[in-house]
Coordinates of C-alpha atoms in Angstrom, one line a residue:
M701 CA 33.2 -55.8 -2.6
L702 CA 31.5 -54.2 0.4
H703 CA 27.7 -54.6 0.8
K704 CA 25.7 -51.4 0.4
Y705 CA 23.3 -52.3 3.3
R706 CA 23.6 -54.1 6.6
W707 CA 21.5 -57.2 7.2
Y708 CA 19.0 -55.5 9.3
E709 CA 18.6 -52.8 6.7
Y710 CA 17.7 -55.5 4.1
V711 CA 15.2 -56.8 6.6
L712 CA 13.6 -53.4 7.0
I713 CA 13.6 -52.8 3.2
Y714 CA 11.9 -56.1 2.4
L715 CA 9.5 -55.7 5.3
G716 CA 8.4 -52.3 4.0
L717 CA 8.0 -53.7 0.5
A718 CA 5.9 -56.6 1.9
V719 CA 3.6 -54.2 3.7
F720 CA 3.3 -51.9 0.6
L721 CA 2.5 -54.9 -1.7
T722 CA 0.0 -56.2 0.8
F723 CA -2.0 -52.9 0.7
V724 CA -1.7 -52.7 -3.1
L725 CA -2.6 -56.3 -3.9
A726 CA -5.1 -57.1 -1.1
P727 CA -8.1 -55.5 -3.0
F728 CA -7.3 -57.5 -6.1
V729 CA -6.9 -60.7 -4.2
E730 CA -10.2 -60.1 -2.3
A731 CA -12.0 -59.3 -5.6
F732 CA -10.7 -62.5 -7.1
V733 CA -11.8 -64.6 -4.1
V734 CA -15.2 -62.9 -4.1
S735 CA -15.6 -63.8 -7.8
L736 CA -15.1 -67.5 -6.9
R737 CA -17.5 -67.6 -4.0
P738 CA -21.2 -68.3 -4.3
L739 CA -23.5 -65.4 -3.3
S740 CA -24.9 -67.3 -0.3
S741 CA -21.5 -67.3 1.4
L742 CA -20.3 -63.8 0.7
F743 CA -21.7 -62.3 3.9
S744 CA -21.5 -65.3 6.2
I745 CA -20.6 -64.7 9.8
P746 CA -17.9 -65.4 10.9
Y747 CA -16.1 -64.3 7.7
K748 CA -14.2 -67.0 5.9
F749 CA -11.6 -66.2 3.3
I750 CA -11.8 -69.7 1.7
T751 CA -15.2 -71.3 1.6
D752 CA -16.8 -74.5 0.2
K753 CA -18.1 -74.6 -3.4
M754 CA -15.7 -72.0 -4.8
S755 CA -15.7 -72.1 -8.6
F756 CA -15.2 -70.1 -11.8
D757 CA -19.0 -70.1 -12.6
A758 CA -19.2 -66.3 -12.2
Y759 CA -16.8 -65.9 -15.1
I760 CA -19.3 -67.8 -17.3
T761 CA -22.6 -66.6 -16.0
M762 CA -21.6 -62.9 -16.2
W763 CA -21.7 -63.1 -20.0
Q764 CA -25.1 -64.7 -19.9
N765 CA -26.7 -62.2 -17.5
V766 CA -25.1 -59.2 -19.2
P767 CA -25.0 -60.1 -22.9
L768 CA -23.5 -56.8 -24.0
L769 CA -20.6 -57.0 -21.5
W770 CA -18.1 -57.7 -24.3
V771 CA -19.5 -54.6 -26.1
Y772 CA -18.9 -52.5 -23.0
M773 CA -15.3 -53.7 -22.8
L774 CA -14.6 -53.0 -26.5
N775 CA -16.1 -49.5 -26.1
S776 CA -13.8 -48.8 -23.1
F777 CA -10.8 -49.9 -25.1
F778 CA -11.9 -48.0 -28.2
I779 CA -12.5 -44.8 -26.2
A780 CA -9.3 -45.0 -24.3
T781 CA -7.3 -45.7 -27.5
V782 CA -8.8 -42.8 -29.4
V783 CA -8.3 -40.5 -26.4
T784 CA -4.6 -41.5 -26.1
V785 CA -3.9 -41.1 -29.9
L786 CA -5.6 -37.7 -30.0
G787 CA -3.9 -36.6 -26.8
L788 CA -0.5 -37.6 -28.2
F789 CA -1.0 -35.5 -31.3
C790 CA -1.4 -32.5 -29.0
I791 CA 1.0 -33.5 -26.2
I792 CA 4.1 -34.1 -28.3
P793 CA 4.4 -30.8 -30.2
A794 CA 3.2 -28.8 -27.2
A795 CA 5.7 -30.4 -24.9
Y796 CA 8.4 -29.8 -27.5
A797 CA 7.5 -26.1 -27.7
F798 CA 7.5 -25.7 -23.9
A799 CA 10.9 -27.5 -23.6
R800 CA 12.7 -25.7 -26.4
F801 CA 11.1 -22.3 -27.3
E802 CA 10.9 -19.1 -25.3
F803 CA 7.6 -17.3 -25.4
P804 CA 5.7 -15.0 -23.1
A805 CA 3.9 -16.6 -20.1
R806 CA 5.4 -20.0 -20.8
N807 CA 5.9 -20.9 -17.1
S808 CA 2.4 -19.4 -16.2
L809 CA 0.8 -21.7 -18.8
L810 CA 2.5 -24.7 -17.4
G811 CA 1.2 -23.8 -14.0
I812 CA -2.3 -23.4 -15.4
F813 CA -2.0 -26.9 -17.0
I814 CA -1.2 -28.4 -13.6
A815 CA -3.9 -26.4 -11.9
V816 CA -6.5 -27.7 -14.3
N817 CA -5.8 -31.3 -13.0
M818 CA -6.6 -30.2 -9.5
F819 CA -10.3 -29.9 -10.4
S820 CA -12.6 -32.9 -10.7
G821 CA -14.3 -33.5 -14.0
A822 CA -17.6 -33.2 -12.2
V823 CA -17.0 -29.5 -11.9
L824 CA -17.3 -29.1 -15.6
I825 CA -20.1 -31.5 -16.3
I826 CA -22.9 -28.9 -16.7
P827 CA -21.0 -26.6 -19.1
L828 CA -19.7 -29.6 -21.0
F829 CA -23.3 -31.0 -21.3
K830 CA -24.5 -27.6 -22.6
L831 CA -21.7 -27.6 -25.2
M832 CA -22.5 -31.2 -26.3
Q833 CA -26.2 -30.5 -26.5
Q834 CA -25.6 -27.3 -28.5
Y835 CA -23.5 -29.1 -31.1
G836 CA -25.6 -32.2 -31.2
L837 CA -22.9 -34.5 -29.9
L838 CA -24.9 -36.2 -27.1
N839 CA -25.2 -40.0 -27.4
T840 CA -22.1 -40.3 -29.5
Y841 CA -18.6 -41.6 -28.9
F842 CA -17.2 -38.1 -29.4
A843 CA -19.1 -36.9 -26.3
M844 CA -17.0 -39.2 -24.2
I845 CA -13.7 -38.9 -26.2
A846 CA -13.5 -35.1 -26.2
P847 CA -13.6 -34.5 -22.4
G848 CA -11.2 -37.4 -21.8
T849 CA -8.7 -36.0 -24.3
A850 CA -8.9 -32.6 -22.7
F851 CA -8.0 -34.0 -19.3
V852 CA -5.1 -36.1 -20.3
I853 CA -3.3 -33.4 -22.2
P854 CA -2.1 -31.2 -19.3
T855 CA -0.4 -34.0 -17.4
G856 CA 1.1 -35.4 -20.6
I857 CA 2.6 -32.1 -21.6
W858 CA 4.2 -31.7 -18.1
L859 CA 5.6 -35.3 -18.1
L860 CA 7.0 -35.2 -21.7
R861 CA 8.4 -31.7 -21.3
S862 CA 10.5 -32.9 -18.4
Y863 CA 11.9 -35.7 -20.6
L864 CA 12.6 -33.5 -23.6
I865 CA 14.5 -31.0 -21.6
R866 CA 17.2 -33.6 -21.0
I867 CA 17.8 -34.2 -24.7
P868 CA 20.9 -32.4 -25.8
K869 CA 20.2 -29.4 -28.1
E870 CA 23.2 -30.3 -30.2
L871 CA 21.0 -33.0 -31.9
E872 CA 18.6 -30.4 -33.2
E873 CA 21.3 -27.9 -34.1
A874 CA 23.0 -30.5 -36.2
A875 CA 19.8 -31.2 -38.0
W876 CA 19.2 -27.5 -38.6
V877 CA 22.7 -27.1 -40.0
D878 CA 21.8 -29.8 -42.5
G879 CA 18.8 -27.8 -43.6
A880 CA 16.0 -29.6 -41.6
G881 CA 13.0 -27.6 -40.5
K882 CA 11.6 -27.7 -37.0
I883 CA 8.8 -30.1 -37.8
Y884 CA 11.1 -32.4 -39.6
T885 CA 13.6 -32.2 -36.7
L886 CA 10.8 -33.1 -34.2
W887 CA 9.6 -36.0 -36.3
R888 CA 12.9 -37.5 -37.4
V889 CA 15.3 -36.6 -34.6
I890 CA 13.5 -35.8 -31.3
I891 CA 10.7 -38.4 -31.3
P892 CA 13.0 -41.4 -31.9
V893 CA 15.2 -40.2 -29.0
A894 CA 12.3 -39.4 -26.8
L895 CA 10.5 -42.7 -27.5
P896 CA 10.8 -44.1 -23.9
G897 CA 9.3 -40.9 -22.5
I898 CA 6.6 -40.9 -25.0
V899 CA 5.7 -44.5 -24.1
V900 CA 5.4 -43.5 -20.4
V901 CA 3.1 -40.6 -21.4
T902 CA 1.1 -43.0 -23.6
I903 CA 0.5 -45.5 -20.9
T904 CA -0.4 -42.7 -18.4
A905 CA -2.9 -41.3 -20.8
F906 CA -4.4 -44.7 -21.6
I907 CA -4.8 -45.7 -18.0
T908 CA -6.3 -42.3 -17.2
A909 CA -8.7 -42.4 -20.1
Y910 CA -9.7 -46.0 -19.3
A911 CA -10.4 -45.2 -15.7
Q912 CA -12.2 -41.9 -16.1
Q913 CA -15.0 -42.9 -18.5
F914 CA -17.8 -43.3 -16.0
I915 CA -18.9 -39.7 -15.3
Y916 CA -18.8 -38.7 -19.0
A917 CA -20.6 -41.7 -20.3
L918 CA -23.3 -41.5 -17.5
T919 CA -23.9 -37.8 -18.3
F920 CA -23.5 -37.5 -22.1
N921 CA -24.7 -40.9 -23.3
S922 CA -28.0 -42.8 -23.0
V923 CA -27.5 -45.3 -25.8
N924 CA -26.8 -48.6 -24.1
E925 CA -24.7 -50.0 -27.0
L926 CA -22.2 -47.1 -26.6
N927 CA -21.6 -47.4 -22.9
P928 CA -18.1 -48.2 -21.7
L929 CA -17.4 -50.8 -19.1
P930 CA -17.8 -48.7 -15.9
V931 CA -21.4 -47.8 -16.8
G932 CA -22.1 -51.4 -18.1
L933 CA -21.1 -52.8 -14.7
F934 CA -24.2 -51.1 -13.2
Q935 CA -26.3 -53.9 -14.7
F936 CA -25.0 -56.2 -12.0
F937 CA -26.8 -54.0 -9.5
G938 CA -30.4 -55.1 -9.0
R939 CA -33.2 -53.5 -7.0
Q940 CA -32.9 -55.9 -4.1
T941 CA -29.4 -57.3 -4.4
V942 CA -26.1 -57.0 -6.1
V943 CA -24.5 -59.9 -7.9
W944 CA -21.1 -59.3 -6.3
N945 CA -19.3 -62.4 -7.6
E946 CA -20.2 -61.6 -11.2
L947 CA -19.4 -57.9 -10.6
M948 CA -16.0 -58.7 -9.3
A949 CA -15.4 -61.2 -12.2
A950 CA -16.3 -58.6 -14.8
S951 CA -14.2 -56.0 -13.1
L952 CA -11.1 -58.2 -13.1
V953 CA -11.6 -59.2 -16.7
G954 CA -12.2 -55.5 -17.6
I955 CA -8.7 -54.5 -16.3
L956 CA -6.9 -57.0 -18.5
P957 CA -6.5 -54.6 -21.5
V958 CA -4.6 -52.1 -19.2
L959 CA -2.6 -54.9 -17.7
F960 CA -1.6 -56.3 -21.1
V961 CA -0.6 -52.8 -22.4
Y962 CA 1.5 -52.2 -19.2
V963 CA 3.3 -55.6 -19.4
F964 CA 3.9 -55.3 -23.2
L965 CA 5.5 -51.8 -22.8
Q966 CA 7.2 -52.4 -19.4
R967 CA 10.7 -52.2 -20.8
F968 CA 10.0 -48.8 -22.3
I969 CA 8.5 -47.6 -19.0
V970 CA 11.6 -48.5 -17.1
A971 CA 13.8 -46.9 -19.7
G972 CA 11.7 -43.7 -19.6
L973 CA 11.6 -43.5 -15.8
T974 CA 15.4 -44.1 -15.4
A975 CA 16.6 -42.0 -18.3
G976 CA 18.8 -39.2 -17.0
A977 CA 19.0 -40.7 -13.6
V978 CA 22.7 -41.4 -14.1
K979 CA 25.0 -38.6 -15.3
E980 CA 27.5 -39.8 -17.9

C-alpha cells in the first residue's frame, strides 16, 4: 500500500501541529505555573519559568480568601445549563423548520440570525437593562439567563440546520405515510437521527453561555450570592495588588466543568462533525 504523504510532508504536518498546539496550550501551561509560584517570585527579573518554593497552596488558600468561590462556580454552571436547555427548545424546532419547510424570507431570516452574532452583547446592554428594570428582573438569575439564551439561538439554528439538511427526507415521508404528524416525526424520527449534531450544538451553546456571563452579571445583578464565576474572580483584585496565583488557580478550576462536558461528549462531537463527510 502506497503512503499518502512523503516523509518530509509528515515532518511539515507534525511541525505545524506542534506550533499550533504551542500557541493553544501555552496560556494554560503558563496559568498553571503561575498558580504554583509564590507571589514574591511572579515578577522576578530575569524571568524564570520554574522557581523555588512552588506548591499547590494557592488551590487551598483561594477557598479561604474567597469563601463564596464554590457558589460562583455553581452559579456559572447553573446559568450555562439553563441557557443551553432553553436554547435547545428553540433551536431544534426552528432549525427543523428552516431545513424542511419553504416560507417567505427564509434565507433572509437566516442571514439576519448570523448578522446578529456580529454585534457584541455590549451594544444591547442599555436597552436590555431598561427591559429588565421595567419588568422587575434585575438581581435575578433570569436577568442573566434571558440574554444568554437569545445570543446562543442564532448560531445554534445555523449549525443544526446544516446537519438536518443532510438527513434523507424519505425518513419523514415514511413516518407521514404511517399517519405520524410533524411534531411526532420530529421527536421520534428526526431527533434520534440528528443526535450527534444536536450534541455539537449543545456543547457550543454551553461553552458560549459559560464564557459570556461577565457583562450580563456585572450589569444586571448586584447580589453577590447570584454572581457567576467571571464576576466572582474580581475579588482576587485588591486595591494595591492582585493575587495572581490564586486567580490563576481559581480560573483553571473554573474551566473544569466545560472540560468534563467536552470529554464526556467527545465521541458525539466527532460523529457530528464528520457526518456527511463521506458519501456512501
